[in-house]
PDB file of C-alpha atoms in Angstrom:
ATOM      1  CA  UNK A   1     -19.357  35.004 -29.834  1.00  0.00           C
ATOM      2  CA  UNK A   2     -16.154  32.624 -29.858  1.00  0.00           C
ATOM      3  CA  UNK A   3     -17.150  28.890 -31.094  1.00  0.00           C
ATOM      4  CA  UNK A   4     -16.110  26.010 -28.550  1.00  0.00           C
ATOM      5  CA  UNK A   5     -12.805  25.674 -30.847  1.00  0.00           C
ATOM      6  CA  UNK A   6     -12.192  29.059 -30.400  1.00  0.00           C
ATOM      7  CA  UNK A   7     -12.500  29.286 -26.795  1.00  0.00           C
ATOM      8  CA  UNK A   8     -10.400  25.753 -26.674  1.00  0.00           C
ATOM      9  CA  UNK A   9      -7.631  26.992 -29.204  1.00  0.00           C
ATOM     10  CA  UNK A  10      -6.847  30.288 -27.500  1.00  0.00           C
ATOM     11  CA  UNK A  11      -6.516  28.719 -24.392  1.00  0.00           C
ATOM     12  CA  UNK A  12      -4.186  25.730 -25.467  1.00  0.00           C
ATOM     13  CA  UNK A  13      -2.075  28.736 -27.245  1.00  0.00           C
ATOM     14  CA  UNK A  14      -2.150  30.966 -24.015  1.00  0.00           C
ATOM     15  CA  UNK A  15      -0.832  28.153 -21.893  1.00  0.00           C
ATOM     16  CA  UNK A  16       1.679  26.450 -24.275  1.00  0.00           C
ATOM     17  CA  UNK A  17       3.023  29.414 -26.453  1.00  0.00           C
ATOM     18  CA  UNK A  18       6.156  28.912 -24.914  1.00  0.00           C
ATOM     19  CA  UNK A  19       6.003  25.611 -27.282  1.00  0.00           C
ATOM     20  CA  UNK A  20       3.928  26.411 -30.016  1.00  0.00           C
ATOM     21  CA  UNK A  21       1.730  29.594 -31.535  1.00  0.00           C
ATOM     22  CA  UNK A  22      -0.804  27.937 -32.940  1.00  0.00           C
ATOM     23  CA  UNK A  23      -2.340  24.206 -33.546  1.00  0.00           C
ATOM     24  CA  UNK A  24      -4.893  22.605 -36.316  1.00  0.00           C
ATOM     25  CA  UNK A  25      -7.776  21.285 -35.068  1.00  0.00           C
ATOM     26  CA  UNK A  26      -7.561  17.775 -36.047  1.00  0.00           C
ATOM     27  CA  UNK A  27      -3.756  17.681 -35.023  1.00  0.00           C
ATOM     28  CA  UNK A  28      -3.114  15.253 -32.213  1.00  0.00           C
ATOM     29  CA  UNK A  29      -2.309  17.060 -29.253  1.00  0.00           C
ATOM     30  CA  UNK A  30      -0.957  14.089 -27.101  1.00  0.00           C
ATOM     31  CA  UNK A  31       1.680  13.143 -29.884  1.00  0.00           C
ATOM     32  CA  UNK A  32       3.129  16.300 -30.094  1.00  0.00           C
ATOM     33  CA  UNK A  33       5.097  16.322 -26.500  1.00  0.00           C
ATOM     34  CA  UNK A  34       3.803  19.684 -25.490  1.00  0.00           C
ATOM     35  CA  UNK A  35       1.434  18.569 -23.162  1.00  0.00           C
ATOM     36  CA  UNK A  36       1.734  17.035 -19.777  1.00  0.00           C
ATOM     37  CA  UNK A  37      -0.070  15.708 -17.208  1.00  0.00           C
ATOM     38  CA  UNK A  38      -0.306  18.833 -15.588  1.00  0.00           C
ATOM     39  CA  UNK A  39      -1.389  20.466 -18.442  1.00  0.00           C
ATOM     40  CA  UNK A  40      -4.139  18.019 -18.694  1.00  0.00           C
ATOM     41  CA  UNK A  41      -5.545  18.415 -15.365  1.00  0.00           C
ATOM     42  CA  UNK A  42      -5.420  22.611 -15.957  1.00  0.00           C
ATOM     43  CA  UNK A  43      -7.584  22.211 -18.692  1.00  0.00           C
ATOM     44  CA  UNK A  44     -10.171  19.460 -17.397  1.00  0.00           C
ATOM     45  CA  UNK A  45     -10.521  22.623 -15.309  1.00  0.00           C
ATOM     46  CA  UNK A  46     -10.257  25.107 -17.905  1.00  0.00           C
ATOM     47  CA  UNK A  47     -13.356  23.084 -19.702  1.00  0.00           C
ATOM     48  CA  UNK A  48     -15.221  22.584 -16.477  1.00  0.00           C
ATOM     49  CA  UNK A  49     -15.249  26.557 -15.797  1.00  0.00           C
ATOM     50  CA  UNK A  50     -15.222  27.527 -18.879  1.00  0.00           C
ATOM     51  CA  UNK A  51     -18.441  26.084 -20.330  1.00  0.00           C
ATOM     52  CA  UNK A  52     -20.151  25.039 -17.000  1.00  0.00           C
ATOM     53  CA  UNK A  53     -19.540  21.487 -17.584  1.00  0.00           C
ATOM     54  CA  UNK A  54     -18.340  18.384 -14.983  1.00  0.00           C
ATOM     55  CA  UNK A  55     -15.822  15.845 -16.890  1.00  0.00           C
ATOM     56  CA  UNK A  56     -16.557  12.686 -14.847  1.00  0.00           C
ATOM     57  CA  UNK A  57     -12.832  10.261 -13.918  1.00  0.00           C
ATOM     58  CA  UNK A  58     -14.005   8.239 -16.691  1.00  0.00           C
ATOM     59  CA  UNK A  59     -14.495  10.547 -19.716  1.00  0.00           C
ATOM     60  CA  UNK A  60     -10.840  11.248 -19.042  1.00  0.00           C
ATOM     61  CA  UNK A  61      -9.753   9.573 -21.945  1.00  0.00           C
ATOM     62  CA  UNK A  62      -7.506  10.077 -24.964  1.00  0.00           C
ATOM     63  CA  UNK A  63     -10.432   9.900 -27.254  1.00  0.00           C
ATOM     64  CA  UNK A  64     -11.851  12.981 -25.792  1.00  0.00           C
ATOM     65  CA  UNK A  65      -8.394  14.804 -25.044  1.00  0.00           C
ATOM     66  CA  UNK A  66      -6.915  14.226 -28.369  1.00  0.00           C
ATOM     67  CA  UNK A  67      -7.645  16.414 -30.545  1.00  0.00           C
ATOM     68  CA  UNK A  68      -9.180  20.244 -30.554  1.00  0.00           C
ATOM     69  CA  UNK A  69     -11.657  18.556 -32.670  1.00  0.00           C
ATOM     70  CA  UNK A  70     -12.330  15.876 -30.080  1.00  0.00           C
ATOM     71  CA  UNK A  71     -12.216  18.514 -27.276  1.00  0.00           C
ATOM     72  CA  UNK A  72     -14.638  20.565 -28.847  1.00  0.00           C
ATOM     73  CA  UNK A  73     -16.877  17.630 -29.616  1.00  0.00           C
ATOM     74  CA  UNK A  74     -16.944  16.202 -26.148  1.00  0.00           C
ATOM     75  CA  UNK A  75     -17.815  19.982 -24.437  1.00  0.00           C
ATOM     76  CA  UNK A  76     -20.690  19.987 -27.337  1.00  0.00           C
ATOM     77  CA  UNK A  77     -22.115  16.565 -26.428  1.00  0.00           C
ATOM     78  CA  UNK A  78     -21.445  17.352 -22.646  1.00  0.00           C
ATOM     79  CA  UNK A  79     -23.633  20.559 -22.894  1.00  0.00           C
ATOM     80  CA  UNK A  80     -26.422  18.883 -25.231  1.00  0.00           C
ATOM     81  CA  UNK A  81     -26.819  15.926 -22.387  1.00  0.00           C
TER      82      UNK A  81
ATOM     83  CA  UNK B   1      11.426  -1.897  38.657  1.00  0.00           C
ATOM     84  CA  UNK B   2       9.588  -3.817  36.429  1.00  0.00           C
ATOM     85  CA  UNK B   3       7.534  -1.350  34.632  1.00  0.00           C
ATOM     86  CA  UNK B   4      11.226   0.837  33.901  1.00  0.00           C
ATOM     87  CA  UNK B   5      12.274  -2.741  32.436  1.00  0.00           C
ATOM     88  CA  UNK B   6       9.054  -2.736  30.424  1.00  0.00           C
ATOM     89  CA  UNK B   7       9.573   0.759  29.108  1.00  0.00           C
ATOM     90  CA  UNK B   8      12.951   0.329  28.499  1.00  0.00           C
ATOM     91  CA  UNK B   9      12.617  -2.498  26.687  1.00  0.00           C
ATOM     92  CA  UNK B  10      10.037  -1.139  24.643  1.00  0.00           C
ATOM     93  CA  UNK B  11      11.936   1.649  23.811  1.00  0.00           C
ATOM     94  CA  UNK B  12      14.872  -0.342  22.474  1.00  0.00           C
ATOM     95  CA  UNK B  13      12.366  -2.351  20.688  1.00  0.00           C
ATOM     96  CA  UNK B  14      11.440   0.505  18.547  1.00  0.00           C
ATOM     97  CA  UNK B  15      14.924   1.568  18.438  1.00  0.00           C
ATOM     98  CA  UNK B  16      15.887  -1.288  16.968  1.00  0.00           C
ATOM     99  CA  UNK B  17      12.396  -1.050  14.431  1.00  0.00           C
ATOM    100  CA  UNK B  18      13.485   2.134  13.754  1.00  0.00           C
ATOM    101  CA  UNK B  19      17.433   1.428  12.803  1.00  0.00           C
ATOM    102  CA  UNK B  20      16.579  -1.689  10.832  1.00  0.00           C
ATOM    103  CA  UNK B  21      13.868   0.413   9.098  1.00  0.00           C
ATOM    104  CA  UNK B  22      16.597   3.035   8.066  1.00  0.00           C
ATOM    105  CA  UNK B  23      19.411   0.230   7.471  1.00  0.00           C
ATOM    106  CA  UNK B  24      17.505  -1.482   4.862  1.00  0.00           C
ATOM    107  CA  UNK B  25      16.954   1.645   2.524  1.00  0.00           C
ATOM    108  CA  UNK B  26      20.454   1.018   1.252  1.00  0.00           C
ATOM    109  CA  UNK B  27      20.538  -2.360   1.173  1.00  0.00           C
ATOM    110  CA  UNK B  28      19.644  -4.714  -1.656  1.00  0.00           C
ATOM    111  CA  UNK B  29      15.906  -4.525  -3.200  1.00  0.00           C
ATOM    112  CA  UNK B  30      15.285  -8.367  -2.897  1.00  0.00           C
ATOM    113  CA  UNK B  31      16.814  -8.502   0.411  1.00  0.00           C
ATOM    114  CA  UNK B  32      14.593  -5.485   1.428  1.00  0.00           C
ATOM    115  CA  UNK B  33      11.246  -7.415   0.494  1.00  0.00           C
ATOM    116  CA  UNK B  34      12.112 -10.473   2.350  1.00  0.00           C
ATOM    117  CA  UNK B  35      12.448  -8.239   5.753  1.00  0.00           C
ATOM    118  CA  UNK B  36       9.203  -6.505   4.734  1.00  0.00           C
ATOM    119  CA  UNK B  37       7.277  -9.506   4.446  1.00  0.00           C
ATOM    120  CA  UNK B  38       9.051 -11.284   7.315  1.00  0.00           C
ATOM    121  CA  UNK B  39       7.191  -8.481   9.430  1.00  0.00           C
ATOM    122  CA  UNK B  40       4.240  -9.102   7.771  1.00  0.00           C
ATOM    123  CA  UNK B  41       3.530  -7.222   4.675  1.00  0.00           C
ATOM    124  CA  UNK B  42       2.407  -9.185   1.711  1.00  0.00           C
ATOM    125  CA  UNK B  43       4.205  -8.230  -1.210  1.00  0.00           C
ATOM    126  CA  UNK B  44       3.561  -9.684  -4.865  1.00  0.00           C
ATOM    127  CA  UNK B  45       6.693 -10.313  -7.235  1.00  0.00           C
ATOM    128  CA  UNK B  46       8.515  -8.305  -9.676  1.00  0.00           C
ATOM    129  CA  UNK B  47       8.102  -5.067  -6.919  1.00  0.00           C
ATOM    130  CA  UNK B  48      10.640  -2.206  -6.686  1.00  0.00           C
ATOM    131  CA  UNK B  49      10.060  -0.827  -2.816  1.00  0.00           C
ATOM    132  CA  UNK B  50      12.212   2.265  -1.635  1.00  0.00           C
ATOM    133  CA  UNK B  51      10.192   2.561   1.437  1.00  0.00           C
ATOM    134  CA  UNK B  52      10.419   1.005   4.841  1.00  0.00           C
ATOM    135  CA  UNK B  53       7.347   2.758   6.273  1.00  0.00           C
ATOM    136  CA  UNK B  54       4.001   0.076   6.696  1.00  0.00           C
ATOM    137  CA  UNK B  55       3.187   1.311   9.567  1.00  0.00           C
ATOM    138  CA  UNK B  56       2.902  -0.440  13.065  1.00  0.00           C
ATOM    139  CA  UNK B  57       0.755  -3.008  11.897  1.00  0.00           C
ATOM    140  CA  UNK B  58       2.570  -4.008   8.567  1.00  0.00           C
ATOM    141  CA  UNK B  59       0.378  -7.205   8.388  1.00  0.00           C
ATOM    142  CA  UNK B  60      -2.634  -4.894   7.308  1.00  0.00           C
ATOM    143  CA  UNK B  61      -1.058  -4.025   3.743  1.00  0.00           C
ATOM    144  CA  UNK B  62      -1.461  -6.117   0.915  1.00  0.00           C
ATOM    145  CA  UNK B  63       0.615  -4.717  -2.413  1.00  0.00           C
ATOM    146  CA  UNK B  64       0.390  -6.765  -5.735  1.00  0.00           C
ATOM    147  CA  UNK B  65       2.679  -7.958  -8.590  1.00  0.00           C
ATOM    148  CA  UNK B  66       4.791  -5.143 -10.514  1.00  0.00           C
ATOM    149  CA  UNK B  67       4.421  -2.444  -7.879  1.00  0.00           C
ATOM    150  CA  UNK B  68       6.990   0.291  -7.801  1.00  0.00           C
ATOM    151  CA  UNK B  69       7.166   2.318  -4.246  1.00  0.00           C
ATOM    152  CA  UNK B  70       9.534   5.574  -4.221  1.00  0.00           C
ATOM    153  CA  UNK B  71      11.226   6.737  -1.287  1.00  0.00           C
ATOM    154  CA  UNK B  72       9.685   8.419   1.632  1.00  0.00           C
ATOM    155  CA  UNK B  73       5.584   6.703   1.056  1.00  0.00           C
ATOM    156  CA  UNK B  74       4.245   6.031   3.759  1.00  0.00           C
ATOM    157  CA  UNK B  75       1.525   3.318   4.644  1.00  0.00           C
ATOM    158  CA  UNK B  76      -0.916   3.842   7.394  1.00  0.00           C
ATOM    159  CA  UNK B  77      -2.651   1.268   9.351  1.00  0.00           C
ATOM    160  CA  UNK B  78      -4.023   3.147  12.319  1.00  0.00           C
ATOM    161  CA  UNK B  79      -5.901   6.386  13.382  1.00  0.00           C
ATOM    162  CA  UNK B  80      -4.074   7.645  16.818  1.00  0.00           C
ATOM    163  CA  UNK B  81      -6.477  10.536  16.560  1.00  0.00           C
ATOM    164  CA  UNK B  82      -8.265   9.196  19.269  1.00  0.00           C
ATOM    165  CA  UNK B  83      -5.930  10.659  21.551  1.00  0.00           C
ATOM    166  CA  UNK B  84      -7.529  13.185  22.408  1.00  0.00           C
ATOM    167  CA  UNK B  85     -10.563  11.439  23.835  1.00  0.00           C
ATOM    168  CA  UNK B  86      -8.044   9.201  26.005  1.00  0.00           C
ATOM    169  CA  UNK B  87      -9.514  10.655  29.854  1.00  0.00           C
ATOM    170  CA  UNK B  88     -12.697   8.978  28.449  1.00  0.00           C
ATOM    171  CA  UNK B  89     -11.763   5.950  26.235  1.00  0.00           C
ATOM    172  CA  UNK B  90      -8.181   5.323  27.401  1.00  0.00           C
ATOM    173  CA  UNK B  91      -8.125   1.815  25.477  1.00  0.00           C
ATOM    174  CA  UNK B  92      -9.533   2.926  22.337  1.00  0.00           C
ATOM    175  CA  UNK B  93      -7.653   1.887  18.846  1.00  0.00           C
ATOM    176  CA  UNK B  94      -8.813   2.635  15.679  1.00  0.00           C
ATOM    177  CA  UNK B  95      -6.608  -0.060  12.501  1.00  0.00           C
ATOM    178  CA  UNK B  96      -7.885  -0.025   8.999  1.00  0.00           C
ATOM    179  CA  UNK B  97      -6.267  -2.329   5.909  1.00  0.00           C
ATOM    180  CA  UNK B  98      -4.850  -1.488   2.860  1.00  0.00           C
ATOM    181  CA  UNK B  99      -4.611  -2.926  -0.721  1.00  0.00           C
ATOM    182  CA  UNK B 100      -2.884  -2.536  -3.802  1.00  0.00           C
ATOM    183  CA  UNK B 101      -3.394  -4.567  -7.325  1.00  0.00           C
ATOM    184  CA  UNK B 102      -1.232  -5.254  -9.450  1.00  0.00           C
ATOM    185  CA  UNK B 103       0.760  -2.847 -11.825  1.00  0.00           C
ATOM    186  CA  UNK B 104       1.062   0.043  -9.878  1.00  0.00           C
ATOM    187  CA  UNK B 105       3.026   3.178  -9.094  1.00  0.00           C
ATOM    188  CA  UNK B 106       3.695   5.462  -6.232  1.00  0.00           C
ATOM    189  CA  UNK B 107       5.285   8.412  -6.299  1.00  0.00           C
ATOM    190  CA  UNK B 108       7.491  10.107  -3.574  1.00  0.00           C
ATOM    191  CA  UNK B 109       6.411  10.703  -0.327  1.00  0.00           C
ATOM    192  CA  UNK B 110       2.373   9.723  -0.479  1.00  0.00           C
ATOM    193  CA  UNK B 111       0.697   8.998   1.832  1.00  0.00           C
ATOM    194  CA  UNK B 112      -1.959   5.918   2.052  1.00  0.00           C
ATOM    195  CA  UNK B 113      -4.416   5.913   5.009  1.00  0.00           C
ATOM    196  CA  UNK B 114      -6.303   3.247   6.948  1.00  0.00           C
ATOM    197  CA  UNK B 115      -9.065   1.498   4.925  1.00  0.00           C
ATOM    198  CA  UNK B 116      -7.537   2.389   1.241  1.00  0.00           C
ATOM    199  CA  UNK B 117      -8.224  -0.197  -1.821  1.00  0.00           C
ATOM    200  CA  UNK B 118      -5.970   0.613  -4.737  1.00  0.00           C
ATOM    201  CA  UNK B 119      -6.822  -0.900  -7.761  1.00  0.00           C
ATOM    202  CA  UNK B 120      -4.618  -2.294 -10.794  1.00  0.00           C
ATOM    203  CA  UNK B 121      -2.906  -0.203 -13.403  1.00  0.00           C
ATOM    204  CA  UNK B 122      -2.622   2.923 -11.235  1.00  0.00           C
ATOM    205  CA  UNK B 123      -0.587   5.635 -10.807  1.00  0.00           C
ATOM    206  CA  UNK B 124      -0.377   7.700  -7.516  1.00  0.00           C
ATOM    207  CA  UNK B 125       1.438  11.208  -8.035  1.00  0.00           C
ATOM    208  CA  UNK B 126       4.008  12.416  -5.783  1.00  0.00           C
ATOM    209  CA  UNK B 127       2.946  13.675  -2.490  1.00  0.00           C
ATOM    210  CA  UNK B 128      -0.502  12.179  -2.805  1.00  0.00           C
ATOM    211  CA  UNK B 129      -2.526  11.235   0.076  1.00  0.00           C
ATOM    212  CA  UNK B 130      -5.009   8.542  -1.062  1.00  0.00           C
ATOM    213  CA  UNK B 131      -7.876   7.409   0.793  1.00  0.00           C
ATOM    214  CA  UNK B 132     -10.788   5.356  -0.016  1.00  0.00           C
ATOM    215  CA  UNK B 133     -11.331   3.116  -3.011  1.00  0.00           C
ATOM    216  CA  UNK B 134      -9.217   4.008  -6.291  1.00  0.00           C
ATOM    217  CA  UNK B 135     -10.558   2.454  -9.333  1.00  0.00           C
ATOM    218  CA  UNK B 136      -8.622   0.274 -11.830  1.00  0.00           C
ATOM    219  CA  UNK B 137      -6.636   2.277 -14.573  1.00  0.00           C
ATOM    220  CA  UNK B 138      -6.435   5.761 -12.541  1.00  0.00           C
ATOM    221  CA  UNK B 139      -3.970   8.267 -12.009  1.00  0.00           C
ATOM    222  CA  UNK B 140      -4.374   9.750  -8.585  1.00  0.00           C
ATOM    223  CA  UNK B 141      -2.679  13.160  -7.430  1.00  0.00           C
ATOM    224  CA  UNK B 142      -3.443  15.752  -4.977  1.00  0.00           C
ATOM    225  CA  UNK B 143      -4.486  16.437  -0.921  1.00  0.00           C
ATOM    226  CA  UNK B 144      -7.097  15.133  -0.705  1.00  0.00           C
ATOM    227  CA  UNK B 145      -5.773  12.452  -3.937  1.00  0.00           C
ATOM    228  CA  UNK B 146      -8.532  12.481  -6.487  1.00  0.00           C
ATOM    229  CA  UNK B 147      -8.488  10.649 -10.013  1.00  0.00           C
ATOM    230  CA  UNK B 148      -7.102  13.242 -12.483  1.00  0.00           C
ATOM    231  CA  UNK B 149      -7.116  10.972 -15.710  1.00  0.00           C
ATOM    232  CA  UNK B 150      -7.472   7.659 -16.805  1.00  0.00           C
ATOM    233  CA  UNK B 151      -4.014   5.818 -17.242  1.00  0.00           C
ATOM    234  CA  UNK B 152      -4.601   5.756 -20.885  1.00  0.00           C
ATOM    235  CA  UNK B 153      -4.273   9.205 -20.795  1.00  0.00           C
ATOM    236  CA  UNK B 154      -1.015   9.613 -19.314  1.00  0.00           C
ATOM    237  CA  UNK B 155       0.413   7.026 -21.217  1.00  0.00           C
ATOM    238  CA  UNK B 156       0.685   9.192 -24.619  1.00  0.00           C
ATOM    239  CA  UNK B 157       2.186  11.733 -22.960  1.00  0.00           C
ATOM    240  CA  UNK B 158       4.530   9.987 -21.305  1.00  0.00           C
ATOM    241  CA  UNK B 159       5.460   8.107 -24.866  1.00  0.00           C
ATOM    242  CA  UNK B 160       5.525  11.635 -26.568  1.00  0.00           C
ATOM    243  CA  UNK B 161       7.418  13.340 -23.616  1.00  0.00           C
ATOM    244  CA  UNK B 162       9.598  15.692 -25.160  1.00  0.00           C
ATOM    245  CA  UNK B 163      12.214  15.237 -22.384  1.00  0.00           C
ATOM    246  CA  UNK B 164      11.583  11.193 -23.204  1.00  0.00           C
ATOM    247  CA  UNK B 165      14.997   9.143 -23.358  1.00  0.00           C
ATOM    248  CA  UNK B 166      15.436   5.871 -23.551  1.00  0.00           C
ATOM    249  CA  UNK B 167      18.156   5.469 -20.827  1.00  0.00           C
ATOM    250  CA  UNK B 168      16.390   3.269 -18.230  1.00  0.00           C
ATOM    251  CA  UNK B 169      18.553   0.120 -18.538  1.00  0.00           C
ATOM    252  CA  UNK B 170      21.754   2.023 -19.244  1.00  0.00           C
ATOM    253  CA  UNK B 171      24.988   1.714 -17.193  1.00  0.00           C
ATOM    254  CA  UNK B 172      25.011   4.794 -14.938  1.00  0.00           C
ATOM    255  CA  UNK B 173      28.309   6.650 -16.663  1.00  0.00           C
ATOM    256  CA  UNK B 174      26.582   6.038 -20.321  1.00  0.00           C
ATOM    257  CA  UNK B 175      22.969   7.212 -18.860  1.00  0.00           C
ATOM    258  CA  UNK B 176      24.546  10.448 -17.241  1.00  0.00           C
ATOM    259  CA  UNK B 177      26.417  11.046 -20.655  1.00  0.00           C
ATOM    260  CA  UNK B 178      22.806  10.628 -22.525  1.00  0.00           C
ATOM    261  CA  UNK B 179      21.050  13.075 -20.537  1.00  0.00           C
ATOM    262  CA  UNK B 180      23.265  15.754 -20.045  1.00  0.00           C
ATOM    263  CA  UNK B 181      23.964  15.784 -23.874  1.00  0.00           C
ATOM    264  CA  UNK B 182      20.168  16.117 -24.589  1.00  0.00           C
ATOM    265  CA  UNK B 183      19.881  18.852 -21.684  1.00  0.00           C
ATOM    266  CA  UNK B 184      23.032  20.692 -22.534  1.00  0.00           C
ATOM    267  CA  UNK B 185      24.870  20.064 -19.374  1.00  0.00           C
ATOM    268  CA  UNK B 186      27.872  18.281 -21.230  1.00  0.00           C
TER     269      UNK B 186
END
């Protein structure tokens, strides 16, 4: 069964590999100018469906978006709550 | 006779409204916000406003310092939907205010409806329609508008953009010559 990185990194390399193939996990993902605010909002939804989760207006954050790492880690502590 | 006067005049009223409205989309920003607020609307300082449209009751919006308003957004003070129950309630009007803090932007063509409260540090996407009460720091897109992210949030990925230039204060020949060269249309 895919971890919550996994599931996260495939998707991000799905939707951007116009832009890039791959991406590490502690990379900062809203430094690297592949990522919009549509992008964003696709996978608030993406993360919502995927792993049966509701991201509330103010966990919206860059501390929560930044990162794979800090993706992953916000789904986990979503899910454990 | 009098009631043809009435309607007459009341349609060259609105013509009038109406040609002033469109008139001062090309004139001068500064020169814009003095006729706004001369009919009403309270407008902060430091604004950028490319729209004419507050509605028919202009002295119901309230917009704050720093606000930028793009072309075609349109401000709505009043529900007419109570047409249809006019056989019933022929007198019946239905007015709601609006307000916007400070530091805020609004993309083209949104729409704000009756009873709205916008709060500071927003962003409202393009083609928006907002309703109800937006909290501080939000970026608001979509029909029905909803808060997609936090501004924080955009505000890296605006910085990072990889289309980003810095061409904003640029004489227009020098900023066309920027952007083409970074888009390949030289």
């Amino acid at each position: 069964m895919q971890s919550i990185k996994e599931t996260i990194h495939q998707y991000l390399v799905s939707e951007l590999a116009a832009e890039r193939e791959s991406f590490r996990s502690d990379e900062n993902l809203l430094e690297q100018g592949v990522i919009d605010s549509l992008a964003i909002v696709k996978l608030v939804e993406f993360l919502e469906e995927s792993f049966q989760i509701e991201v509330d207006d103010e966990e919206r954050v860059p501390e929560n978006f930044e990162s794979i790492d800090a993706l992953s880690a916000f789904v986990q502590k979503k899910r454990n709550n | 006779m009098g009631s043809r006067l009435r309607a007459l005049s009341s349609r060259l009223g609105f013509l009038l409204d109406f040609a002033e409205r469109k008139l001062l989309l090309v004139l001068d920003n500064d020169f814009r916000i003095r006729r706004l607020r001369a009919r009403g609307v309270r407008i902060g300082d430091d604004c950028l406003v490319y729209s004419t449209d507050f509605s028919t009751e202009p002295y119901l919006v309230e917009i704050g310092n720093h606000v930028a308003i793009s072309s075609g957004v349109k401000f709505v003070t009043h529900d007419a939907s109570g047409w249809l129950f006019e056989d019933t309630e022929p007198d019946m009007d239905v007015f709601g205010t609006i307000h916007v803090g400070d530091n805020v932007y609004f993309g083209i063509d949104c729409i704000v409806l009756p009873n709205t409260r916008i709060g500071s540090n927003c962003i409202i996407g393009a083609g928006t329609l907002v309703r109800g009460d937006i909290p501080d720091n939000s970026v608001v897109a979509g029909n029905p508008g909803r808060v997609v992210m936090k501004t924080s949030l955009l505000k890296p990925l605006l910085l990072n953009h990889k289309h980003r230039l810095n061409t904003l204060r640029l004489p227009p020949a020098l900023k066309e010559k920027a952007i083409r060269e970074h888009f390949g249309r030289t």
